Coordinates of C-alpha atoms and ligand atoms in Angstrom, one line a residue:
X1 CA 84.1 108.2 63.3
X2 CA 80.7 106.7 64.1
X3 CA 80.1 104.3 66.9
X4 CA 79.5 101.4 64.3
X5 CA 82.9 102.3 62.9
X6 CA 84.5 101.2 66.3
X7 CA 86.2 98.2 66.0
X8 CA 87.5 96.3 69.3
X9 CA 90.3 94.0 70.2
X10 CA 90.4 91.4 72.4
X11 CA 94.2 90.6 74.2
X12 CA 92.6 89.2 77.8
X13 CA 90.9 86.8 75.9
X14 CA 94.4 85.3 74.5
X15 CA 95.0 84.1 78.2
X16 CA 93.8 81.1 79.4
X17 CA 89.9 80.7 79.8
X18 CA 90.4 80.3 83.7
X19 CA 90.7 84.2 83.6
X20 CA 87.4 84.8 82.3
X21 CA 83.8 84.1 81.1
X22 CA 82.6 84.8 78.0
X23 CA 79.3 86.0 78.4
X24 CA 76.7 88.2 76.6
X25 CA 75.1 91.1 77.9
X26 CA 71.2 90.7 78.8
X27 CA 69.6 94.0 77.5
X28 CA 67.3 95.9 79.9
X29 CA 63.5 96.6 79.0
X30 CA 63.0 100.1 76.9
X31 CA 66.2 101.6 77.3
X32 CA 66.2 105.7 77.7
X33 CA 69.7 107.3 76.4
X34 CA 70.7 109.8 80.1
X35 CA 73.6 111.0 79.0
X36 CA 76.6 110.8 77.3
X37 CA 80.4 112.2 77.3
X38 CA 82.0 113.6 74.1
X39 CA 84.8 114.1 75.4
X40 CA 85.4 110.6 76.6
X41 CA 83.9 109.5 73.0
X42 CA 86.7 112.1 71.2
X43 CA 89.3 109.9 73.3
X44 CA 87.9 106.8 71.4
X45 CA 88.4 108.4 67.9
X46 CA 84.5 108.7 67.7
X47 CA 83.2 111.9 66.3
X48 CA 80.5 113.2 69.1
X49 CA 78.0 114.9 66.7
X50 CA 77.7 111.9 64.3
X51 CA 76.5 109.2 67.5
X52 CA 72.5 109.2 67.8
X53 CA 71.3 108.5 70.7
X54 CA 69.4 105.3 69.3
X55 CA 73.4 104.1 68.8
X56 CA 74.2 104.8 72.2
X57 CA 71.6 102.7 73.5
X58 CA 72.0 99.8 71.6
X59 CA 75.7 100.1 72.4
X60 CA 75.0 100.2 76.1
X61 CA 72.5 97.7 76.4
X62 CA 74.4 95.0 74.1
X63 CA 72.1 94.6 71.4
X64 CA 75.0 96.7 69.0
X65 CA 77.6 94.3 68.8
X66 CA 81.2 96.0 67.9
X67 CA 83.2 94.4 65.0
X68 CA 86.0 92.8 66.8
X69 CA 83.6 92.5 70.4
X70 CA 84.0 89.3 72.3
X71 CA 81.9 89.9 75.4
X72 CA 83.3 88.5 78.7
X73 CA 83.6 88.9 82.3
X74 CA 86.4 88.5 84.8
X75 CA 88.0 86.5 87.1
X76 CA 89.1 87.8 90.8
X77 CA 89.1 87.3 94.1
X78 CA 90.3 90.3 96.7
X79 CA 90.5 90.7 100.2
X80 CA 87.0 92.2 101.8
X81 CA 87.3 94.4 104.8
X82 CA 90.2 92.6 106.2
X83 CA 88.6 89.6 105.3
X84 CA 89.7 87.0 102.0
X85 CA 87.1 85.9 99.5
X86 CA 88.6 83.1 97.1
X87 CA 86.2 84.6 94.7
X88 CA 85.0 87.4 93.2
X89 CA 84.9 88.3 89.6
X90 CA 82.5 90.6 87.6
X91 CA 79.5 90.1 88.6
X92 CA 77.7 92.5 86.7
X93 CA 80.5 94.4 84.8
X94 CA 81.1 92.6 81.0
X95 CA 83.8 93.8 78.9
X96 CA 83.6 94.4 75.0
X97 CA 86.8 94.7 73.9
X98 CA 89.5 97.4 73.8
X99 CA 90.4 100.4 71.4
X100 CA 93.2 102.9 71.6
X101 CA 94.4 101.3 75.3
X102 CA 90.8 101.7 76.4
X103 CA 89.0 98.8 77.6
X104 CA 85.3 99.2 77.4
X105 CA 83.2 97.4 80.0
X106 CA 79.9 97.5 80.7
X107 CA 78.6 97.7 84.6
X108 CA 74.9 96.5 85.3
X109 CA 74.6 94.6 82.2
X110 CA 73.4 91.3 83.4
X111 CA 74.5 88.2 85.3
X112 CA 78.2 86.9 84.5
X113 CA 79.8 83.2 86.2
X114 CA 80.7 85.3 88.9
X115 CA 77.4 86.9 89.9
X116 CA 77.0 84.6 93.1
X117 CA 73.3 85.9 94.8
X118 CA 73.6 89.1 92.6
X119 CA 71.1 90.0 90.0
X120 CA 73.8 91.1 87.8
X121 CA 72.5 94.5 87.7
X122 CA 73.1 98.2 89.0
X123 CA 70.5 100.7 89.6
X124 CA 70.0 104.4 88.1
X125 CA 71.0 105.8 91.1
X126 CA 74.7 104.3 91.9
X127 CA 75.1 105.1 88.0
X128 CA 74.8 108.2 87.9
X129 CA 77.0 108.2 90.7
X130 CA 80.3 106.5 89.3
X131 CA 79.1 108.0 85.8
X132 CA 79.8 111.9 86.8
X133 CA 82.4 111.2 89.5
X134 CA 84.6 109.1 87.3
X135 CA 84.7 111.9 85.3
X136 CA 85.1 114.5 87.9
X137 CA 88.0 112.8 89.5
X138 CA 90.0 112.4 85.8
X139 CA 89.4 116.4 85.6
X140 CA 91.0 117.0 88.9
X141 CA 94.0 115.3 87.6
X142 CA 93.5 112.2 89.6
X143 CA 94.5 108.9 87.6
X144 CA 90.6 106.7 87.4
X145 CA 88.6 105.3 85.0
X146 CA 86.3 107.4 83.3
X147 CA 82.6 106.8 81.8
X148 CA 81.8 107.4 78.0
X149 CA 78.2 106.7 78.4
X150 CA 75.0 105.8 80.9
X151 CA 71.4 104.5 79.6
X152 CA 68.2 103.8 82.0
X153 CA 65.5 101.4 81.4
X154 CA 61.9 100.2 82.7
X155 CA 63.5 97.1 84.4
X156 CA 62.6 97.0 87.7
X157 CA 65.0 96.2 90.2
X158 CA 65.1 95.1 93.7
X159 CA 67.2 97.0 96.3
X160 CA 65.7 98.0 99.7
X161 CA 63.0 99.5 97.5
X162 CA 62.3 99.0 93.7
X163 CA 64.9 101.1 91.3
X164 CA 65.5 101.0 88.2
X165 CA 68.0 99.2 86.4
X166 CA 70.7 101.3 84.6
X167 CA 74.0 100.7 82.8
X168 CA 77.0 102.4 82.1
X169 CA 79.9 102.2 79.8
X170 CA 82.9 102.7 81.8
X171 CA 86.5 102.9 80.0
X172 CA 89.6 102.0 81.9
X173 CA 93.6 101.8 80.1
X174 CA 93.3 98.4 82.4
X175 CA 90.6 96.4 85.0
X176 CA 93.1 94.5 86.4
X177 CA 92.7 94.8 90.1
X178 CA 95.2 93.9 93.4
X179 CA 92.5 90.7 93.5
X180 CA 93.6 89.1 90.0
X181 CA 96.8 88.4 91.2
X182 CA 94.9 87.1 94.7
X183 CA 93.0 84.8 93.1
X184 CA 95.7 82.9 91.0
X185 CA 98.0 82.7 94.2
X186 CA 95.6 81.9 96.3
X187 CA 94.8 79.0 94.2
X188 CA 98.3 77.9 93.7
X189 CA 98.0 78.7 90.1
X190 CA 101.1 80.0 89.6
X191 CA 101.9 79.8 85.9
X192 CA 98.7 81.6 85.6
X193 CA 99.9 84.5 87.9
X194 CA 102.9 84.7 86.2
X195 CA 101.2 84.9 82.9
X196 CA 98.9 87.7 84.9
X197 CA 102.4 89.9 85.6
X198 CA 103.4 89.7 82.0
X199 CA 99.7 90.7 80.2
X200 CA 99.8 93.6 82.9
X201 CA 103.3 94.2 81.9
X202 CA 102.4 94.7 78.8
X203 CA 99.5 97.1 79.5
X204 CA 100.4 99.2 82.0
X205 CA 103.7 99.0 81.8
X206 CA 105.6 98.4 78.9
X207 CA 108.4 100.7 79.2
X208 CA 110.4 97.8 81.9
X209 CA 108.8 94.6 79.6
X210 CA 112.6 95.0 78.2
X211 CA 114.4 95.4 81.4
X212 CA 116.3 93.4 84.4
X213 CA 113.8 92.3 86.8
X214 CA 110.8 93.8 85.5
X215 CA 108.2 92.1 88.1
X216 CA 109.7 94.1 90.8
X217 CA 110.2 97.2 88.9
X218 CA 106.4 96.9 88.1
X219 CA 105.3 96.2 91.5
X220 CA 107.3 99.2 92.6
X221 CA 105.5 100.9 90.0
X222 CA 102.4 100.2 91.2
X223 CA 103.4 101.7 95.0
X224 CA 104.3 104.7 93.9
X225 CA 100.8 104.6 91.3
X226 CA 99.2 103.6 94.5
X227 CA 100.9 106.4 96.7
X228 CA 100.3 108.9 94.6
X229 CA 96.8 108.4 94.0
X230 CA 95.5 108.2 97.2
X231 CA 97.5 111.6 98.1
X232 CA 95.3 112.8 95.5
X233 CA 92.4 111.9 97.1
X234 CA 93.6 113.5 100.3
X235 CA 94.2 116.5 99.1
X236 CA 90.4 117.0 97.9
X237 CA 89.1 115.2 101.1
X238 CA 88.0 112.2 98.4
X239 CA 86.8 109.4 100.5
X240 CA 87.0 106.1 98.0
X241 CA 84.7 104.4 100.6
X242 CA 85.5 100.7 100.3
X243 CA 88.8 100.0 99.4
X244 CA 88.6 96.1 99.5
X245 CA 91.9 94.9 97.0
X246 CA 89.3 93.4 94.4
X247 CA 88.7 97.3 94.1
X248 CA 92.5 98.4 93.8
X249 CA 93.5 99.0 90.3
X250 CA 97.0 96.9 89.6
X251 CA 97.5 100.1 87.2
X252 CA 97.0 102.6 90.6
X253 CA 94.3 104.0 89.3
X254 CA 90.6 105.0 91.1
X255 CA 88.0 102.3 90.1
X256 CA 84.9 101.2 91.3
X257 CA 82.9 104.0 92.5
X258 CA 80.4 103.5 95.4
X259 CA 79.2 104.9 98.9
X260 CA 82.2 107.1 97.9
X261 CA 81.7 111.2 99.1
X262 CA 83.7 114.5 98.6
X263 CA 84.1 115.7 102.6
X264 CA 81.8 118.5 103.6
X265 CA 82.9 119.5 106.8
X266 CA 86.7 118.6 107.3
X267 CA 86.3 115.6 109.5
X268 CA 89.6 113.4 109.5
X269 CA 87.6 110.0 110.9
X270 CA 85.0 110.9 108.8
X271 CA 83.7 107.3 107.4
X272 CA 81.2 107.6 104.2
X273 CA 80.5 104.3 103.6
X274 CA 77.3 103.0 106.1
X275 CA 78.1 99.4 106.0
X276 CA 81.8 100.5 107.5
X277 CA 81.2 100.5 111.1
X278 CA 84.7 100.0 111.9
X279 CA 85.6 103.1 109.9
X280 CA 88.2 100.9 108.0
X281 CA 87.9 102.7 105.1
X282 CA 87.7 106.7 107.0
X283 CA 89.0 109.7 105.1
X284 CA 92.4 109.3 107.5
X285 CA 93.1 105.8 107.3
X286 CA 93.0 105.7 103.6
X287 CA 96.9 105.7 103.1
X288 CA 97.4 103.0 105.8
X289 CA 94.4 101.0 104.0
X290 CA 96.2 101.6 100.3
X291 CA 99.6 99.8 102.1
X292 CA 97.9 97.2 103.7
X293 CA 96.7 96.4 100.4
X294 CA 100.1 96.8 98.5
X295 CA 101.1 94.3 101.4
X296 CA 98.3 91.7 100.5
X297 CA 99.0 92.3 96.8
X298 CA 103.5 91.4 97.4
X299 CA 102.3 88.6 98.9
X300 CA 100.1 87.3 96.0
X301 CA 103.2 87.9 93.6
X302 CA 105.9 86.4 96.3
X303 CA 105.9 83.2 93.8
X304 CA 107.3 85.7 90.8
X305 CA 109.4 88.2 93.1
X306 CA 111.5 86.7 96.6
X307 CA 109.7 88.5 99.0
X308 CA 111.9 90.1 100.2
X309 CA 112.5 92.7 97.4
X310 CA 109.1 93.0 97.3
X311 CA 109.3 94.7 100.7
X312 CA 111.6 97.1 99.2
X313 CA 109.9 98.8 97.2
X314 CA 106.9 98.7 99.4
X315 CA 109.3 100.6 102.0
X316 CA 109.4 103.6 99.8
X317 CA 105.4 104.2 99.9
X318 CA 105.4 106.5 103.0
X319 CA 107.8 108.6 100.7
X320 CA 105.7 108.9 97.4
X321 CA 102.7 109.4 99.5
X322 CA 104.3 112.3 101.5
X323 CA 106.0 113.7 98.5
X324 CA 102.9 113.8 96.6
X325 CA 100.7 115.1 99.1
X326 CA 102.9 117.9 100.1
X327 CA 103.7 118.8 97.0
X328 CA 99.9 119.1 96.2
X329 CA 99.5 121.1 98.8
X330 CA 102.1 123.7 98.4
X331 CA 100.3 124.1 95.2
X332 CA 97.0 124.5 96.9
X333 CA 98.6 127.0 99.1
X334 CA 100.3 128.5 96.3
X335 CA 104.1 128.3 98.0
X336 CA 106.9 128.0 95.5
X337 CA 109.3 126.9 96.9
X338 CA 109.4 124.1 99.6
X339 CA 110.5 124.8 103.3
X340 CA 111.4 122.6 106.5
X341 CA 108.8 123.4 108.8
X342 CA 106.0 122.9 106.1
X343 CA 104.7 119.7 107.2
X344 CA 103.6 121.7 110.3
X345 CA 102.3 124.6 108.6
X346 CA 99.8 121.5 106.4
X347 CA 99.5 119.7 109.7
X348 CA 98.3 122.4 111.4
X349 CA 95.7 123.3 108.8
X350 CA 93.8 120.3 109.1
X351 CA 93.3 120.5 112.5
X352 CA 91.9 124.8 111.8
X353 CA 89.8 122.8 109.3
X354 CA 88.4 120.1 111.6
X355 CA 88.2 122.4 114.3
X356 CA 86.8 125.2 112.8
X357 CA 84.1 122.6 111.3
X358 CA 85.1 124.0 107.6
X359 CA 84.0 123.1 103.9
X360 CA 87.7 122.3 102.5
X361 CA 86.4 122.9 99.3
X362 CA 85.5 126.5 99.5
X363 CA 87.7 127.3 101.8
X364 CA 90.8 126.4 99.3
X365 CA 88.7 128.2 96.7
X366 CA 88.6 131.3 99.0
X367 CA 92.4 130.9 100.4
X368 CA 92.9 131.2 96.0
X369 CA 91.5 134.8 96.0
X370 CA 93.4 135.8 99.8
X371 CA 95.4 138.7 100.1
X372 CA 95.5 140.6 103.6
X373 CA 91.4 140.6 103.7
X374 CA 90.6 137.6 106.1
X375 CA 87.1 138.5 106.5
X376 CA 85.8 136.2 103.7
X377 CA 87.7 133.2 104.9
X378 CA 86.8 133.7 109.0
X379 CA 83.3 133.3 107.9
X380 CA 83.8 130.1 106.3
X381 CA 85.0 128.7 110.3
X382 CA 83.6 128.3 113.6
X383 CA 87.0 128.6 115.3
X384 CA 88.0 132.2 113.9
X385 CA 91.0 132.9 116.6
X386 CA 92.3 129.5 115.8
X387 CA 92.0 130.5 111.7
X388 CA 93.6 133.7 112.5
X389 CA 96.7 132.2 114.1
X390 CA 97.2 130.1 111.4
X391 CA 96.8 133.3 108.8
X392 CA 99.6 134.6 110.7
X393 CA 101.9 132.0 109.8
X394 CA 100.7 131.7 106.0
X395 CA 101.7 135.5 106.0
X396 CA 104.9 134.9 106.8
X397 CA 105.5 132.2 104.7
X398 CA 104.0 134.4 102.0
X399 CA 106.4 137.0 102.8
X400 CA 109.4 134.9 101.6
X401 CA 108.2 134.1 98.7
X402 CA 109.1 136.0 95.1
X403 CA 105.9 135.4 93.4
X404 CA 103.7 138.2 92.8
X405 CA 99.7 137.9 94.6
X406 CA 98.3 137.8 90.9
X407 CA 100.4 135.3 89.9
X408 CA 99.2 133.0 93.3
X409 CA 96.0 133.8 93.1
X410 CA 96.0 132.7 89.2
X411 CA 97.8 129.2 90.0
X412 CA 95.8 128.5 92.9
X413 CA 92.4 129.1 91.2
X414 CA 93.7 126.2 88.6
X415 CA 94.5 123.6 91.8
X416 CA 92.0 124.5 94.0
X417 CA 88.7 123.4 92.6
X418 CA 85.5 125.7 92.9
X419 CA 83.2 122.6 92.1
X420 CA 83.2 119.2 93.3
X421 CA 80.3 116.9 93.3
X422 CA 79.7 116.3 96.6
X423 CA 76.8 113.8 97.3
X424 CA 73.8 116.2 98.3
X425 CA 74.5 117.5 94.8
X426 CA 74.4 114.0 93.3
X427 CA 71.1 113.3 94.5
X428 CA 69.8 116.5 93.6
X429 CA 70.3 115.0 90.0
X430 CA 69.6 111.5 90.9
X431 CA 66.1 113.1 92.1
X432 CA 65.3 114.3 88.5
X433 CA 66.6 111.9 86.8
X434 CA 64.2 109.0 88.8
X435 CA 61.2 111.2 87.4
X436 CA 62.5 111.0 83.9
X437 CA 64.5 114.9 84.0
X438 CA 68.1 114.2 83.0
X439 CA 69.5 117.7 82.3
X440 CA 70.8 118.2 85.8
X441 CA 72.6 114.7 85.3
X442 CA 74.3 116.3 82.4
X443 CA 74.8 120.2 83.8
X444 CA 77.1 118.0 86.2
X445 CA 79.0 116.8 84.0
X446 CA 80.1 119.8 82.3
X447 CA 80.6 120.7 86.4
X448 CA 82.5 117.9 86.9
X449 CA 84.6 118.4 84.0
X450 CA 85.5 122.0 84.4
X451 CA 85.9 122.3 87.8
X452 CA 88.1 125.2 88.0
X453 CA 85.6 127.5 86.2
X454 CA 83.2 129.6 87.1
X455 CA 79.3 129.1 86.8
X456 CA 77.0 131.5 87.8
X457 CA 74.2 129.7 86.8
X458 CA 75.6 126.8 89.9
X459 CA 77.0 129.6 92.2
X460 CA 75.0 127.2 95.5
X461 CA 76.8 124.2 94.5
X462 CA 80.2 126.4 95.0
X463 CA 79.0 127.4 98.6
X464 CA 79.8 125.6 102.1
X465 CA 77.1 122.6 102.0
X466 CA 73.6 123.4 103.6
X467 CA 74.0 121.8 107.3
X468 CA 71.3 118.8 107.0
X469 CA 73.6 117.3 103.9
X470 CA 76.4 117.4 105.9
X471 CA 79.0 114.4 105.9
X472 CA 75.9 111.6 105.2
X473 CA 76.4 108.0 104.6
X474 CA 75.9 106.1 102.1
X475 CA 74.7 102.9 101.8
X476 CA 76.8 99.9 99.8
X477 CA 73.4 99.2 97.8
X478 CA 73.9 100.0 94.2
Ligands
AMP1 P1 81.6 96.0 94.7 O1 81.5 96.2 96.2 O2 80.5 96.7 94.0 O3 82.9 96.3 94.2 O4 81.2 94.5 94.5 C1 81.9 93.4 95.1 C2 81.6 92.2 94.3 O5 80.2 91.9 94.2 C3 82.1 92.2 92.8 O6 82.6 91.0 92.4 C4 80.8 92.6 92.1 O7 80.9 92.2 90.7 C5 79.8 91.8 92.8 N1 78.5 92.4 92.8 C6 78.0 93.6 93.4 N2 76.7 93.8 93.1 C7 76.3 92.8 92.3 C8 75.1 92.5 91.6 N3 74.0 93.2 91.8 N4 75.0 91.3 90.9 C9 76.1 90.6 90.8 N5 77.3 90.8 91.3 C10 77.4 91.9 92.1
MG2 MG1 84.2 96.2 92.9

């Protein structure tokens, strides 16, 4: 199918106009086609090799309107930092319409009723950003959006220096976020919220639509989304950056991609976001953050759900988390079969890792290939003896296990990724792409998708980042 083929539907729009604003997109000056994803576009039904990229650009910059597209933006609030806002919204994000569960949105396609003092826009550089990580984090098996397309323009726009503007077509099953709910309880509007919990229901999860109390099965639902996620992201040192509830997906899944980073150097406290001086948002507190926000989110649906059963579900969050994440990493560590001291065994890991100043990434890689020869992993630490210990212990868990070394080494080189874009890598492409060279934008993106595999021709982006990229901050600008 072409891109003019798609047709769109509409079902936020049957809600009442409080929940959004219909809006057009403003098209950026001289758009430029960057890249863009067939395998996000096979997901939509379209047929890659028959979308020009003259399609593509007229798609992303509005001026192709879909059959079935009613533009609009929508309504939130969310909690910031600890802090409420009564509102929120898309700013600069306009949706087009849905097809096959996917709801298209634009992000940086002009001002919306919710911009406030924003320009409505987003520059090349955080674009390219959520463009390739989105994708990156869906290959590593972690539930996000994802990004079909990304255009650039000759728009200038201002940021702490002139950029320029960009947009990119993100797809997500759902864009309802922890803040929707905030906004309609926090306003007292609660017909609306309950019309909210039964259109998200119905998108995300229609298998309890027909059951007893389906609010609180949902909202347990979303814990254990929630929970599971975010062990996810610990098990790949992902550090989401700025996990304010207007950026929590009601559906669990990753969303709004900013000053977000892959860890270099194992660091638990490590904070990537600039603006975070309190480290809020750090690599280690992320699970507290993701309850504190399930908390805020019980709260807002309290009018639908007594309270009380609400903590009930949210009770069982330590468990998913733990579950997941140990799970994970038995995989990463290629154990079959679980055991009781193994929380230790993980435990003490991380602190080899922090203390020994490793890369996670390779080291995982390596650890996929180990078998009695530790030189190749002591390398990869500045605390060897400490490394060694630990390799002592791994032995003898390995010992007990039935599974033959080729048989670990293949499962582990499928869960323990060779690639991840970490953010000195990003601006390597951000670098070309700002002078008008977009391949390295869309080498990464085969990276990102196939992040198990080997590439000789990116063999440096496999190895322990170069010290001076180490663990950098990023700011919130984008
Ligand atoms: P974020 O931190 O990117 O999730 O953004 C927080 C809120 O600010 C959201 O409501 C965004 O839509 C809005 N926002 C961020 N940047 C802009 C911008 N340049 N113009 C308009 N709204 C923006
Ligand atoms: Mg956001």
């Amino acid at each position: 199918m072409k891109i003019t083929n798609l047709i769109l539907e509409t079902p936020y729009l049957s809600l009442d106009p409080v929940f959004y604003h219909e809006i057009d997109p403003t098209p950026l000056k001289n758009p430029t086609l960057v890249s863009f994803n067939p395998d996000a576009a096979e997901a939509l039904g379209l047929d890659p090799l028959q979308c020009g990229s003259q399609e593509w650009e007229s798609l992303l910059n509005g001026t192709l309107r879909l059959e079935g597209s009613r533009p609009y933006a929508m309504c939130y609030a969310g909690h910031q930092f600890g802090y409420y806002v009564p509102r929120l919204g898309d700013g600069r994000a306009i949706n087009l319409g849905s097809i096959n569960g996917w709801n298209l949105q634009l992000k940086g396609s002009g001002q919306t009723l919710y911009s406030r003092q924003g320009d409505g826009r987003a520059v090349l550089r955080s674009s390219i950003r959520e463009y390739l990580m989105s994708e990156a984090i869906h290959a590593l098996g972690i539930p996000t959006s994802r990004a079909l397309a990304l255009i650039s323009s000759d728009e200038n726009v201002a940021r702490e220096k002139w950029e320029k503007g960009a947009i990119v077509l993100r797809l997500s099953f759902s864009w309802i976020r922890f803040g929707s709910f905030e906004y309609f309880f926090h306003t007292g509007r609660y017909k609306e919220l309950k019309n909210l919990a039964d259109f998200l229901l119905n998108e995300s999860f229609p298998q309890f639509t027909a059951q007893e109390e389906p609010y609180r099965k949902m909202f347990g639902e979303i814990v254990k989304r929630t929970a599971h996620t975010i062990a996810l992201w610990q098990s790949v040192g992902f550090n989401h950056g700025v996990m304010n509830t207007d950026n929590m997906s009601a559906a669990g899944l990753t969303i709004d991609y900013g000053p977000f980073a892959f860890m270099d150097t194992f660091e638990s406290g490590y904070i990537c976001n600039h603006t975070d001086t309190q480290g809020r948002y750090s690599y280690d507190n992320q699970p507290r953050i993701g309850y504190w926000n399930l908390e805020r989110l019980a709260h807002a649906l309290s009018p639908l759900i007594p309270e009380e059963k609400l903590k009930q579900e949210l009770e069982q969050y330590k468990e998913y988390f733990t579950a997941r994440l140990m799970e994970r990493l038995r995989e990463k560590l290629g154990l079959e079969t679980a055991e009781e001291n193994d929380s230790d065994l993980f435990r003490s890991l991380f602190t080899v890792m922090e203390n020994g100043r490793i890369d996670m990434t390779p080291f995982f890689r390596t650890l996929s290939r180990y078998d009695k020869n530790r030189e190749p992993l002591l390398a990869l630490s500045l605390a060897p003896n400490q490394l060694n210990e630990w390799l002592d212990r791994y032995d003898s868990r390995l010992e007990r296990t039935a599974r033959s070394s080729e048989e670990r080494h293949r499962k582990m080189l499928r869960v323990n990724p060779k690639y991840v874009l970490k953010n000195y890598i990003l601006q390597e492409a951000i670098d070309a792409a700002e002078t008008g060279h977009f391949s390295l934008v869309n080498d990464l993106l085969t990276l990102a998708q196939t992040p198990y595999d080997e590439h000789e021709a990116f063999e440096r982006y496999a190895a322990p980042t170069p010290n001076r990229y180490k663990n950098m901050q990023l700011s919130c600008s984008s």
